mmCIF file of C-alpha atoms and ligand atoms in Angstrom:
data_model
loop_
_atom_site.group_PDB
_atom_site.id
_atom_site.type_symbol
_atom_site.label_atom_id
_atom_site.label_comp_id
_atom_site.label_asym_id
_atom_site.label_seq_id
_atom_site.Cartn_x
_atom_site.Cartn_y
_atom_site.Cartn_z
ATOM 1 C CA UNK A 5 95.685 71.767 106.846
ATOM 2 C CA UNK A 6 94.577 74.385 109.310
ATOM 3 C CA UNK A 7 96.352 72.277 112.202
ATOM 4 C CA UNK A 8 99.204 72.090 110.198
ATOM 5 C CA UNK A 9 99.014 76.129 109.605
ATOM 6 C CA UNK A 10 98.968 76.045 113.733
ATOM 7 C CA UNK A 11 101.985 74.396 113.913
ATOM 8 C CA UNK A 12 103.999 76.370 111.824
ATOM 9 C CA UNK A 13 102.685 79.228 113.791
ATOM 10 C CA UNK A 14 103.550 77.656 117.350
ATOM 11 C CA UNK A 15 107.027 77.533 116.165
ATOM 12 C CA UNK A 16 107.429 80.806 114.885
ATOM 13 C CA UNK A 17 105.899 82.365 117.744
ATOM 14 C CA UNK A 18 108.575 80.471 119.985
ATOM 15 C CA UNK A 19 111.464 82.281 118.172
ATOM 16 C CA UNK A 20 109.612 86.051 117.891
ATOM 17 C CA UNK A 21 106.773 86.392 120.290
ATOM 18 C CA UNK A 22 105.986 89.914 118.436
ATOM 19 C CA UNK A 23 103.215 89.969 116.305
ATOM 20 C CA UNK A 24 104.186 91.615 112.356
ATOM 21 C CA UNK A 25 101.956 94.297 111.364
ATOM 22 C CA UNK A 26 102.854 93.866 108.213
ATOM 23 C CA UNK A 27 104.184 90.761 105.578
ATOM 24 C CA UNK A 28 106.838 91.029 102.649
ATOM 25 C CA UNK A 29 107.180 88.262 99.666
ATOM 26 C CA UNK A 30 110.616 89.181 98.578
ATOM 27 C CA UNK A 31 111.093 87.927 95.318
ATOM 28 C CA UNK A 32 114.284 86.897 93.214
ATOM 29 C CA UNK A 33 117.210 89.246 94.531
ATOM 30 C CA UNK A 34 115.033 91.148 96.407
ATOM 31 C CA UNK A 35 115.449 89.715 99.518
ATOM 32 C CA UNK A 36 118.377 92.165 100.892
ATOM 33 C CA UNK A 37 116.282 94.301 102.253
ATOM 34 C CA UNK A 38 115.097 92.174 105.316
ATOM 35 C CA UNK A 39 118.649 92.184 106.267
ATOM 36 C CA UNK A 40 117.998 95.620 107.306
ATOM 37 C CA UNK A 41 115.732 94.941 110.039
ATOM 38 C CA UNK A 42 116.557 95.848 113.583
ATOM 39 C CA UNK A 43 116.301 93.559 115.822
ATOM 40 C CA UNK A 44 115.802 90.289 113.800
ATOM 41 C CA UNK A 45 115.180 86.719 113.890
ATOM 42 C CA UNK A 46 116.539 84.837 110.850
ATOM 43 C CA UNK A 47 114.758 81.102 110.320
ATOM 44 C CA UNK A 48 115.425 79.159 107.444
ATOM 45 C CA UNK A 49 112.538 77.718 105.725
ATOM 46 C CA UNK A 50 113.900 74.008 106.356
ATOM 47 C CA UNK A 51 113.495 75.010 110.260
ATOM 48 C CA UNK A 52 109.493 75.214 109.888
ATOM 49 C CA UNK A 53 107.314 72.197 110.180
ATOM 50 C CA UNK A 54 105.775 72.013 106.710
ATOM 51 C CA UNK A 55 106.935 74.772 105.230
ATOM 52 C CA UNK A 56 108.027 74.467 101.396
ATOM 53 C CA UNK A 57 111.923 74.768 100.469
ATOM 54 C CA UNK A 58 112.644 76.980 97.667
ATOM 55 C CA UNK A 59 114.956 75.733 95.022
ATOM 56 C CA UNK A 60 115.114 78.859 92.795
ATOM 57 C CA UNK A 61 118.513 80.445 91.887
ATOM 58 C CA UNK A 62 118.473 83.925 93.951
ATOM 59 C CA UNK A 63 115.953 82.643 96.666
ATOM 60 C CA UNK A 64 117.414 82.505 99.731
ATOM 61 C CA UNK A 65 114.421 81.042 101.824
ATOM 62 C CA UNK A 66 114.738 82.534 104.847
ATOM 63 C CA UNK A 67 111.522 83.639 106.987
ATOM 64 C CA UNK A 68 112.879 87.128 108.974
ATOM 65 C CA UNK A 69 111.030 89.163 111.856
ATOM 66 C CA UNK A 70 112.070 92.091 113.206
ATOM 67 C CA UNK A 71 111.086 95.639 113.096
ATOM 68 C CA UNK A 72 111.460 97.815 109.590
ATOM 69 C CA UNK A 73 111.089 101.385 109.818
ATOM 70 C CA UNK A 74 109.811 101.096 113.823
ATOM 71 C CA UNK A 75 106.839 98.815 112.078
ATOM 72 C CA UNK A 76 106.968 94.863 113.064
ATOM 73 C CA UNK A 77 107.310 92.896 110.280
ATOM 74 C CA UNK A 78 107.737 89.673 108.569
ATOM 75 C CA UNK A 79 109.267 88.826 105.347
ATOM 76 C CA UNK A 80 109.901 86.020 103.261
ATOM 77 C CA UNK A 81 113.525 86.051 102.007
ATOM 78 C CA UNK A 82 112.799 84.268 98.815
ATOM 79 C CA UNK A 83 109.582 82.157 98.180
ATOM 80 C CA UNK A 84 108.286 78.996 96.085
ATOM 81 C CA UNK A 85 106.604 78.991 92.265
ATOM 82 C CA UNK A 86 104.789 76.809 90.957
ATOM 83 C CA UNK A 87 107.080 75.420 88.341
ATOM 84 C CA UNK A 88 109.456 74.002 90.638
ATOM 85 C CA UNK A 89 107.141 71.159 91.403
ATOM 86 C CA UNK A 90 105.254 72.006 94.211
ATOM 87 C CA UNK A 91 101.446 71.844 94.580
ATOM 88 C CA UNK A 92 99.834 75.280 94.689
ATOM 89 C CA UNK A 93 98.614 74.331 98.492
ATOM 90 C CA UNK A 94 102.259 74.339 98.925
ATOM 91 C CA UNK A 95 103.106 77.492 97.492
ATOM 92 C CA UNK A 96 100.204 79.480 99.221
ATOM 93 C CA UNK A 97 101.363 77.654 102.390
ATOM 94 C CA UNK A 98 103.172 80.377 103.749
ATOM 95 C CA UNK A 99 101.173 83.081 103.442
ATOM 96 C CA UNK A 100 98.851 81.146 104.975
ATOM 97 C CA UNK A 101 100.587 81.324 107.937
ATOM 98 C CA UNK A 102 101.434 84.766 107.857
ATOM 99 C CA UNK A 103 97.730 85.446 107.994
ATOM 100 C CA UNK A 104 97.706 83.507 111.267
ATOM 101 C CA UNK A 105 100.224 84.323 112.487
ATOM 102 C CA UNK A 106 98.592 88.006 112.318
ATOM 103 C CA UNK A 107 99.762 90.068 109.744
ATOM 104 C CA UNK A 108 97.168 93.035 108.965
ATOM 105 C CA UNK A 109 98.841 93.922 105.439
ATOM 106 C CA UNK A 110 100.726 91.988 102.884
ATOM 107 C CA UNK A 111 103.427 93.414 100.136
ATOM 108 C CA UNK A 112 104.234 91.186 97.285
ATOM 109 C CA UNK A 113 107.252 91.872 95.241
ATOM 110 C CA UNK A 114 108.554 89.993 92.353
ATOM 111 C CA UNK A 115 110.631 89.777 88.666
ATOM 112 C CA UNK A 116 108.519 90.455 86.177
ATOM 113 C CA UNK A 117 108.759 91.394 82.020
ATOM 114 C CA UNK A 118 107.402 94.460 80.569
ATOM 115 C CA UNK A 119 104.645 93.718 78.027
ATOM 116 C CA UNK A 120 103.686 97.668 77.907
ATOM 117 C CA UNK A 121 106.136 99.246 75.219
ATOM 118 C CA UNK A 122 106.850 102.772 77.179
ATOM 119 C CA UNK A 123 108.189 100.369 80.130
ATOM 120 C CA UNK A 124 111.905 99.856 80.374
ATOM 121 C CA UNK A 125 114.029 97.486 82.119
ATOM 122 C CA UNK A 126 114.374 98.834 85.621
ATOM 123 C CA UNK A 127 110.908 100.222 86.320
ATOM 124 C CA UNK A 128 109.156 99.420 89.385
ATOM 125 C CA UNK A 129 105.395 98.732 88.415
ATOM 126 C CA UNK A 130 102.837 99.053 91.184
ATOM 127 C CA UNK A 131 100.684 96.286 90.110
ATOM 128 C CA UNK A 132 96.858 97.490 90.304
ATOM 129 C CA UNK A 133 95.416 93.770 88.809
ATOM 130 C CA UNK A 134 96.001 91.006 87.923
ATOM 131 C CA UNK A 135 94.944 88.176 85.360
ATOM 132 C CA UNK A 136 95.503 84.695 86.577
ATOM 133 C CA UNK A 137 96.686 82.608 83.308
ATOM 134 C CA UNK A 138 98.263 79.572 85.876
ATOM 135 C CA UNK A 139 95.024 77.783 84.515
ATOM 136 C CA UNK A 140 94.530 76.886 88.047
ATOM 137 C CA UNK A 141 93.541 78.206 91.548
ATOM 138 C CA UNK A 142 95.202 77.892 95.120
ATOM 139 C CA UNK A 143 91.729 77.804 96.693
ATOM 140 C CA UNK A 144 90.843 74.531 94.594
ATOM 141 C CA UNK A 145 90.059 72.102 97.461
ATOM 142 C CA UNK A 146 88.137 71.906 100.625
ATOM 143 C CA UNK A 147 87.828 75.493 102.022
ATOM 144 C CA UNK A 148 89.586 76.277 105.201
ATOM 145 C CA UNK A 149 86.593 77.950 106.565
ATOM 146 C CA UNK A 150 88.971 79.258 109.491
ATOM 147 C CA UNK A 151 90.740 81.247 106.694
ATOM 148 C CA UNK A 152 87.923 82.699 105.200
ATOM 149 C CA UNK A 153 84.551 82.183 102.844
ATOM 150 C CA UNK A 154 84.724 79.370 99.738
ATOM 151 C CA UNK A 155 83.951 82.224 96.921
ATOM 152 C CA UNK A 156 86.250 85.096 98.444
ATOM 153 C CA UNK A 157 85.675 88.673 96.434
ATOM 154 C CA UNK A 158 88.641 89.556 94.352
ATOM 155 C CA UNK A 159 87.415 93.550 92.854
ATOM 156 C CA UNK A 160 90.371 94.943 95.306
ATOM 157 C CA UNK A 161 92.887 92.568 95.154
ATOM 158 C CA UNK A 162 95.753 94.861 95.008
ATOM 159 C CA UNK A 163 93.634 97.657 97.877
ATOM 160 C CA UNK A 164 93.447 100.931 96.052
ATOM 161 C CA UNK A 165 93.787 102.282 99.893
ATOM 162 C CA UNK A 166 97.563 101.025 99.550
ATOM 163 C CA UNK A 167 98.196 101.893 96.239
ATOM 164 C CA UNK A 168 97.154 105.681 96.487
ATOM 165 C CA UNK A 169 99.369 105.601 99.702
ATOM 166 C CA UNK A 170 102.095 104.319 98.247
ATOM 167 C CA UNK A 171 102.150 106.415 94.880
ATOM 168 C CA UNK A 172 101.900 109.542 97.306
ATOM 169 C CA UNK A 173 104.598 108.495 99.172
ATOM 170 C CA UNK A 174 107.030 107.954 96.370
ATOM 171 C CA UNK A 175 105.987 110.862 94.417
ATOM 172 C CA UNK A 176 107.084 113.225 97.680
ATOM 173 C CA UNK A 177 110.396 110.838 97.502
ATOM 174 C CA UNK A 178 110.848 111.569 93.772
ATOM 175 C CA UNK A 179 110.675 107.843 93.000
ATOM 176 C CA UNK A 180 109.289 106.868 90.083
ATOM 177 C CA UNK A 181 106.807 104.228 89.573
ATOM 178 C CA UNK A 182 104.569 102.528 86.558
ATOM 179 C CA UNK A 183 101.515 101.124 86.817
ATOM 180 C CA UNK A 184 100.157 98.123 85.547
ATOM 181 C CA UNK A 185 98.310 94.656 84.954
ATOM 182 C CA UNK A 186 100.105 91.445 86.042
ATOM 183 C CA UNK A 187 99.538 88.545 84.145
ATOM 184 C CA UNK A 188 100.570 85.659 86.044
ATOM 185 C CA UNK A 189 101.840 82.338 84.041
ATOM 186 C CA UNK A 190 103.503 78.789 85.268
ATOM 187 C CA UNK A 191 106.316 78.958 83.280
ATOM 188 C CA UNK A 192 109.038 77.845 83.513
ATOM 189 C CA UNK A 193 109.697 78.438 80.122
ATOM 190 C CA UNK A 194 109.780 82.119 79.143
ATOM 191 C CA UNK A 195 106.925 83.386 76.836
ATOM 192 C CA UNK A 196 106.848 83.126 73.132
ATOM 193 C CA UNK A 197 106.850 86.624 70.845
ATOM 194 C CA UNK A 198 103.230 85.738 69.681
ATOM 195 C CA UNK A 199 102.335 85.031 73.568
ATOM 196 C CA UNK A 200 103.284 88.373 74.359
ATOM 197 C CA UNK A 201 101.449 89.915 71.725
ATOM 198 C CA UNK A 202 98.414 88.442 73.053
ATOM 199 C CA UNK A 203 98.873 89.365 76.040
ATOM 200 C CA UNK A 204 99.608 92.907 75.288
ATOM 201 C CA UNK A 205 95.934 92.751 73.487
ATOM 202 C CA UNK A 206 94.331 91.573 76.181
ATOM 203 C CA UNK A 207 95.532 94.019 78.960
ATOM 204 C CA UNK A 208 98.615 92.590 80.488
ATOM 205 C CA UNK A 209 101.527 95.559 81.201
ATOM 206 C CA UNK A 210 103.642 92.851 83.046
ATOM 207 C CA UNK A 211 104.555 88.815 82.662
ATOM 208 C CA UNK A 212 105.501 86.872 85.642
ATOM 209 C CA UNK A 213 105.613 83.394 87.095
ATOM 210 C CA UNK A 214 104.640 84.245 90.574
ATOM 211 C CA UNK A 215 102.443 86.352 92.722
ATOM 212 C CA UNK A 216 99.054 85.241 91.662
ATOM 213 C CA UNK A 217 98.580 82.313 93.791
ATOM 214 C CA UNK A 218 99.764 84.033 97.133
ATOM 215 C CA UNK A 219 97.637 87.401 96.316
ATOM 216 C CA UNK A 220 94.452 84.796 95.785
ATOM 217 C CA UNK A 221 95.188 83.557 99.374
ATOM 218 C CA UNK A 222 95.372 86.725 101.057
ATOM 219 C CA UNK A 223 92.532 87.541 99.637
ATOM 220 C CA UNK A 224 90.719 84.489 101.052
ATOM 221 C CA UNK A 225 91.917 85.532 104.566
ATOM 222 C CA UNK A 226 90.921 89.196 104.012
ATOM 223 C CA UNK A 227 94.620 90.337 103.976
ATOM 224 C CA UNK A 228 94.996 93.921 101.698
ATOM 225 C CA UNK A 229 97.989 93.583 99.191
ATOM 226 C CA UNK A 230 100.388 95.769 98.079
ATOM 227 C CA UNK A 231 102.102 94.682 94.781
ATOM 228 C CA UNK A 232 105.263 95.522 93.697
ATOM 229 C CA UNK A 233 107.123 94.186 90.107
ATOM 230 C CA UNK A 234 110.434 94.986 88.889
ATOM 231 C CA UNK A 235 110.272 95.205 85.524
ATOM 232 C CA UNK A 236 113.798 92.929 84.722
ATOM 233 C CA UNK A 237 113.459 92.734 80.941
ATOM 234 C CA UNK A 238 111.656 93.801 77.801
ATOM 235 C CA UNK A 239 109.386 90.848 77.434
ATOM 236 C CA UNK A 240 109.679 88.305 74.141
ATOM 237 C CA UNK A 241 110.116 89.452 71.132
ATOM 238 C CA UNK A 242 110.357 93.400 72.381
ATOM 239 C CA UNK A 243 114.020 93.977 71.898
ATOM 240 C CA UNK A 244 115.934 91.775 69.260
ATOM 241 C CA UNK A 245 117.700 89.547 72.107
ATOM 242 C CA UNK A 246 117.443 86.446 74.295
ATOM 243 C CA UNK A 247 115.401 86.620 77.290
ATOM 244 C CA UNK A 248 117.831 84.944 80.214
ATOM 245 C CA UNK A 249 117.631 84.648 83.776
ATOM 246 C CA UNK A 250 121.059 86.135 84.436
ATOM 247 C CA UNK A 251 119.481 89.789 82.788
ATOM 248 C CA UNK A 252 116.658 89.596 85.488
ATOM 249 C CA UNK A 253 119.265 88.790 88.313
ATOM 250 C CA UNK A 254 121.193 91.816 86.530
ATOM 251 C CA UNK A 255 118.360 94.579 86.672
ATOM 252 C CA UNK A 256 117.095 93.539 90.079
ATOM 253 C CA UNK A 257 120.997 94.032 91.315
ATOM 254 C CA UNK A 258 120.376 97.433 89.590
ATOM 255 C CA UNK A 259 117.603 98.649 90.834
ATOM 256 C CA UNK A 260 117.734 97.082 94.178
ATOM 257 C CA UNK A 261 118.978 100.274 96.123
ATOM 258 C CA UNK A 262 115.554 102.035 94.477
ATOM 259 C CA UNK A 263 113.592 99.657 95.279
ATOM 260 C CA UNK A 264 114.697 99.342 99.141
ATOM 261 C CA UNK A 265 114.572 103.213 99.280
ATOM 262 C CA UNK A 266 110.761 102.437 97.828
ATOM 263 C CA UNK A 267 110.014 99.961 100.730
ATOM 264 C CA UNK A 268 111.897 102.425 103.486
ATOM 265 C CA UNK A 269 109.379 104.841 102.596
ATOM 266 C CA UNK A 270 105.932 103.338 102.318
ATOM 267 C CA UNK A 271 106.358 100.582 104.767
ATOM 268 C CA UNK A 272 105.663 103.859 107.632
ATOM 269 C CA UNK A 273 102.885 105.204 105.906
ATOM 270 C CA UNK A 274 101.338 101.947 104.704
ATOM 271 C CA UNK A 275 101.333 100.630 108.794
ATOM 272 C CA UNK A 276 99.750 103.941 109.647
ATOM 273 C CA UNK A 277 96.986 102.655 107.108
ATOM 274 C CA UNK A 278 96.913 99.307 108.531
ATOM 275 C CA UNK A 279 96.177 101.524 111.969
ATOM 276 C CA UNK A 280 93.993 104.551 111.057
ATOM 277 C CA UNK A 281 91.281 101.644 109.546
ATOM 278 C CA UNK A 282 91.280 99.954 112.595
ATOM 279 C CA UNK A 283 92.925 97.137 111.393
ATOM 280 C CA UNK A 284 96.479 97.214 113.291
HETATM 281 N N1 HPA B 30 108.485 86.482 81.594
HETATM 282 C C1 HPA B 30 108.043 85.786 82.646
HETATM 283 N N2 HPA B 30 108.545 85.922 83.861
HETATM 284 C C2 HPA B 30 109.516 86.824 84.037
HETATM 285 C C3 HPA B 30 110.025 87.588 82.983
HETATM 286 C C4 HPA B 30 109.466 87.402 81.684
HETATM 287 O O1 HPA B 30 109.867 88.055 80.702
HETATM 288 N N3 HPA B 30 111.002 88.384 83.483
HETATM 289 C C5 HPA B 30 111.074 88.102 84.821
HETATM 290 N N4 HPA B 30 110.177 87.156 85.151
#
């Protein structure tokens, strides 16, 4: 796998010789804002040796470098769940090689439904935990020792470094942002009203279907995360409606401008993090 990892590597390093600082997960309709960066190099997904295709509606699966704010990054322009089929070594697969590849930091972005009742469609939720209910774990398997250790600490998993950077940030922006638990399930099926309910009791401020297994990997490799959900929807059995894709594709195309005007901002101050700790 780690050979594999290697190769991916070899071939994006043969298209953008600069090393990104920092990595973005862009999640469904998201993605706009790495078509922003200036300079840029665009590959698809189906251009990297074992890299997973996504399928999802809204993903465009695109891997971009280039420079955002000044800082050299690297983002994923849509990514892969679990629910579409693929093995969670496949879904961690990228960030995998984003961690060789040299990223220092890593923000995660994604859909998500608001189980906390004061939330409303359109929030952005920094996400300070989560609670992995995929009933599984990307690290099952032989460890890639060149990654990191077999029983990796998660107590930071979203760094509290980032977070208090980023709410500072926004606040002097006067953008608004929740906080909250993520709780992370397969799907694809939305939740049920009693599901949520549960959930609500034990923690959870957020439902999504993604994020968990890629935050577990960068973990493993040591990588601090920044996490970022739009809330898209009340979640079941909130609001006396439906819960349909086409109202998360909605809100994010709402909110999007915020949320880019978010990432304009902390991207800067989060780099000079990466930096000031020695770690960029
Ligand atoms: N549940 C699970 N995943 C989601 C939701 C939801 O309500 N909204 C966006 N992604």
């Amino acid at each position: 796998m780690y050979k594999e990892i290697l190769e991916t590597v070899a071939v994006i390093r043969s298209r953008h010789a600069q090393t990104p600082v920092l990595g973005l997960i862009l999640g469904s309709g998201l993605g706009s804002y790495a078509d922003t960066f200036q300079p840029r190099t665009v590959i698809p997904y189906s251009e990297l040796p074992h890299f997973p295709r996504s399928t999802a509606i809204g993903h465009s699966g695109n891997l971009v470098l280039g420079e955002g704010e000044g800082v050299p990054v690297v983002a994923m322009q849509g990514r892969v769940h679990f629910y579409e089929g693929y093995s969670m070594a496949e879904v961690i697969y990228p960030v995998r090689v984003l961690g060789a590849l040299g990223m220092r930091q890593l923000i995660v972005t994604n859909a998500a439904g608001g189980i906390n009742l004061s939330f409303r469609p359109g929030d952005l939720m920094v996400i300070t935990d989560h609670v992995n209910m995929m009933g599984t774990n990307p690290l099952i398997g032989p460890n890639i020792d060149e990654l990191g250790e077999r029983f990796p600490d998660m107590s930071d998993a979203y760094s509290r470094a980032m977070r208090e950077v980023a709410l500072r940030v926004a606040e002097q922006k006067g953008l608004f942002l929740r906080q909250g638990i993520y709780m992370g399930l397969t799907g694809p099926s939305y939740e049920t009203p009693s599901e949520i309910r549960m959930m609500r009791a034990l923690g959870a401020d957020a439902v999504g279907m993604s994020t968990v297994p890629e935050v577990i990997a960068a973990n493993h490799m040591g990588i601090p995360v920044f996490g970022i959900s739009c809330i898209t929807n009340m979640a079941a059995g909130i609001l006396p409606q439906k819960l349909t894709h086409q109202e998360v594709m909605d809100t994010t195309e709402r909110v999007k401008e915020q949320f880019m005007s978010l990432l304009r901002s902390i991207i800067p101050a989060l780099a000079f993090l990466a930096r000031a700790e020695g770690n960029g």
